[in-house]
Amino acid sequence: MLKTSRIILTIITVGLSAYALITEKYDYNSYTLLLLGFIMLLMGLEELQKDRKNFWGYIGIIASVFVFFVSIKVFLFS
């Protein structure tokens, strides 16, 4: 379940990034940033779910929370 949703989010994120690079319209960067936060959250949860309670699972979750705060700031102040 987590792996398929991570793959779907990755495809959407790459599509949005490719669109922005080709058309040089960067209106959707905040959405791309939000999707990257979800991808990082899913990757951290996958690491913790594998019973590998090591450093990288927690780092992924902490980094995703930081990306969420940044994307919320971009949404509110743009």
C-alpha atoms as a PDB file:
ATOM      1  CA  MET A   1       0.000   0.000   0.000  1.00  0.00           C
ATOM      2  CA  LEU A   2       2.698   2.485   0.977  1.00  0.00           C
ATOM      3  CA  LYS A   3       4.898   1.473  -1.932  1.00  0.00           C
ATOM      4  CA  THR A   4       2.180   1.931  -4.560  1.00  0.00           C
ATOM      5  CA  SER A   5       1.133   5.312  -3.189  1.00  0.00           C
ATOM      6  CA  ARG A   6       4.796   6.394  -3.100  1.00  0.00           C
ATOM      7  CA  ILE A   7       5.206   5.367  -6.743  1.00  0.00           C
ATOM      8  CA  ILE A   8       2.035   7.219  -7.790  1.00  0.00           C
ATOM      9  CA  LEU A   9       3.106  10.371  -5.932  1.00  0.00           C
ATOM     10  CA  THR A  10       6.564  10.133  -7.494  1.00  0.00           C
ATOM     11  CA  ILE A  11       5.120   9.922 -10.999  1.00  0.00           C
ATOM     12  CA  ILE A  12       2.872  12.936 -10.364  1.00  0.00           C
ATOM     13  CA  THR A  13       5.777  14.919  -8.897  1.00  0.00           C
ATOM     14  CA  VAL A  14       8.079  14.128 -11.800  1.00  0.00           C
ATOM     15  CA  GLY A  15       5.300  15.068 -14.212  1.00  0.00           C
ATOM     16  CA  LEU A  16       4.749  18.435 -12.534  1.00  0.00           C
ATOM     17  CA  SER A  17       8.482  19.110 -12.452  1.00  0.00           C
ATOM     18  CA  ALA A  18       8.893  18.185 -16.108  1.00  0.00           C
ATOM     19  CA  TYR A  19       5.971  20.441 -17.027  1.00  0.00           C
ATOM     20  CA  ALA A  20       7.578  23.322 -15.147  1.00  0.00           C
ATOM     21  CA  LEU A  21      10.934  22.764 -16.836  1.00  0.00           C
ATOM     22  CA  ILE A  22       9.505  22.489 -20.331  1.00  0.00           C
ATOM     23  CA  THR A  23       7.078  25.405 -20.169  1.00  0.00           C
ATOM     24  CA  GLU A  24       9.155  27.554 -17.788  1.00  0.00           C
ATOM     25  CA  LYS A  25       6.005  28.251 -15.764  1.00  0.00           C
ATOM     26  CA  TYR A  26       6.773  27.733 -12.111  1.00  0.00           C
ATOM     27  CA  ASP A  27       3.259  28.230 -10.785  1.00  0.00           C
ATOM     28  CA  TYR A  28       3.020  24.668  -9.459  1.00  0.00           C
ATOM     29  CA  ASN A  29       6.232  24.605  -7.425  1.00  0.00           C
ATOM     30  CA  SER A  30       4.317  24.788  -4.166  1.00  0.00           C
ATOM     31  CA  TYR A  31       2.310  21.699  -5.137  1.00  0.00           C
ATOM     32  CA  THR A  32       5.492  19.920  -6.123  1.00  0.00           C
ATOM     33  CA  LEU A  33       7.014  20.771  -2.758  1.00  0.00           C
ATOM     34  CA  LEU A  34       3.937  19.465  -0.955  1.00  0.00           C
ATOM     35  CA  LEU A  35       4.041  16.207  -2.922  1.00  0.00           C
ATOM     36  CA  LEU A  36       7.741  15.818  -2.122  1.00  0.00           C
ATOM     37  CA  GLY A  37       6.870  16.165   1.552  1.00  0.00           C
ATOM     38  CA  PHE A  38       4.337  13.359   1.251  1.00  0.00           C
ATOM     39  CA  ILE A  39       6.884  11.178  -0.566  1.00  0.00           C
ATOM     40  CA  MET A  40       9.452  11.731   2.163  1.00  0.00           C
ATOM     41  CA  LEU A  41       6.846  10.958   4.830  1.00  0.00           C
ATOM     42  CA  LEU A  42       5.937   7.694   3.105  1.00  0.00           C
ATOM     43  CA  MET A  43       9.590   6.735   2.774  1.00  0.00           C
ATOM     44  CA  GLY A  44      10.151   7.365   6.486  1.00  0.00           C
ATOM     45  CA  LEU A  45       7.065   5.340   7.397  1.00  0.00           C
ATOM     46  CA  GLU A  46       8.232   2.480   5.165  1.00  0.00           C
ATOM     47  CA  GLU A  47      11.559   2.399   6.989  1.00  0.00           C
ATOM     48  CA  LEU A  48       9.849   2.309  10.374  1.00  0.00           C
ATOM     49  CA  GLN A  49       7.361  -0.312   9.209  1.00  0.00           C
ATOM     50  CA  LYS A  50      10.187  -2.670   8.211  1.00  0.00           C
ATOM     51  CA  ASP A  51      11.143  -2.841  11.915  1.00  0.00           C
ATOM     52  CA  ARG A  52      14.372  -1.081  11.112  1.00  0.00           C
ATOM     53  CA  LYS A  53      13.934   1.557  13.749  1.00  0.00           C
ATOM     54  CA  ASN A  54      17.132   3.216  12.742  1.00  0.00           C
ATOM     55  CA  PHE A  55      18.138   6.765  12.097  1.00  0.00           C
ATOM     56  CA  TRP A  56      16.868   7.162   8.494  1.00  0.00           C
ATOM     57  CA  GLY A  57      13.203   6.490   9.204  1.00  0.00           C
ATOM     58  CA  TYR A  58      13.083   9.259  11.774  1.00  0.00           C
ATOM     59  CA  ILE A  59      15.125  11.609   9.598  1.00  0.00           C
ATOM     60  CA  GLY A  60      12.650  11.093   6.735  1.00  0.00           C
ATOM     61  CA  ILE A  61       9.705  11.970   8.945  1.00  0.00           C
ATOM     62  CA  ILE A  62      11.448  15.029  10.416  1.00  0.00           C
ATOM     63  CA  ALA A  63      12.469  16.233   6.952  1.00  0.00           C
ATOM     64  CA  SER A  64       8.912  15.783   5.657  1.00  0.00           C
ATOM     65  CA  VAL A  65       7.534  17.862   8.541  1.00  0.00           C
ATOM     66  CA  PHE A  66      10.018  20.608   7.639  1.00  0.00           C
ATOM     67  CA  VAL A  67       8.960  20.455   3.974  1.00  0.00           C
ATOM     68  CA  PHE A  68       5.305  20.669   5.031  1.00  0.00           C
ATOM     69  CA  PHE A  69       5.998  23.833   7.021  1.00  0.00           C
ATOM     70  CA  VAL A  70       7.821  25.376   4.075  1.00  0.00           C
ATOM     71  CA  SER A  71       5.059  24.489   1.611  1.00  0.00           C
ATOM     72  CA  ILE A  72       2.390  25.879   3.957  1.00  0.00           C
ATOM     73  CA  LYS A  73       4.391  29.098   4.189  1.00  0.00           C
ATOM     74  CA  VAL A  74       4.568  29.257   0.386  1.00  0.00           C
ATOM     75  CA  PHE A  75       0.814  28.675   0.116  1.00  0.00           C
ATOM     76  CA  LEU A  76      -0.034  31.359   2.658  1.00  0.00           C
ATOM     77  CA  PHE A  77       2.350  34.075   1.538  1.00  0.00           C
ATOM     78  CA  SER A  78       2.256  33.789  -2.240  1.00  0.00           C
END
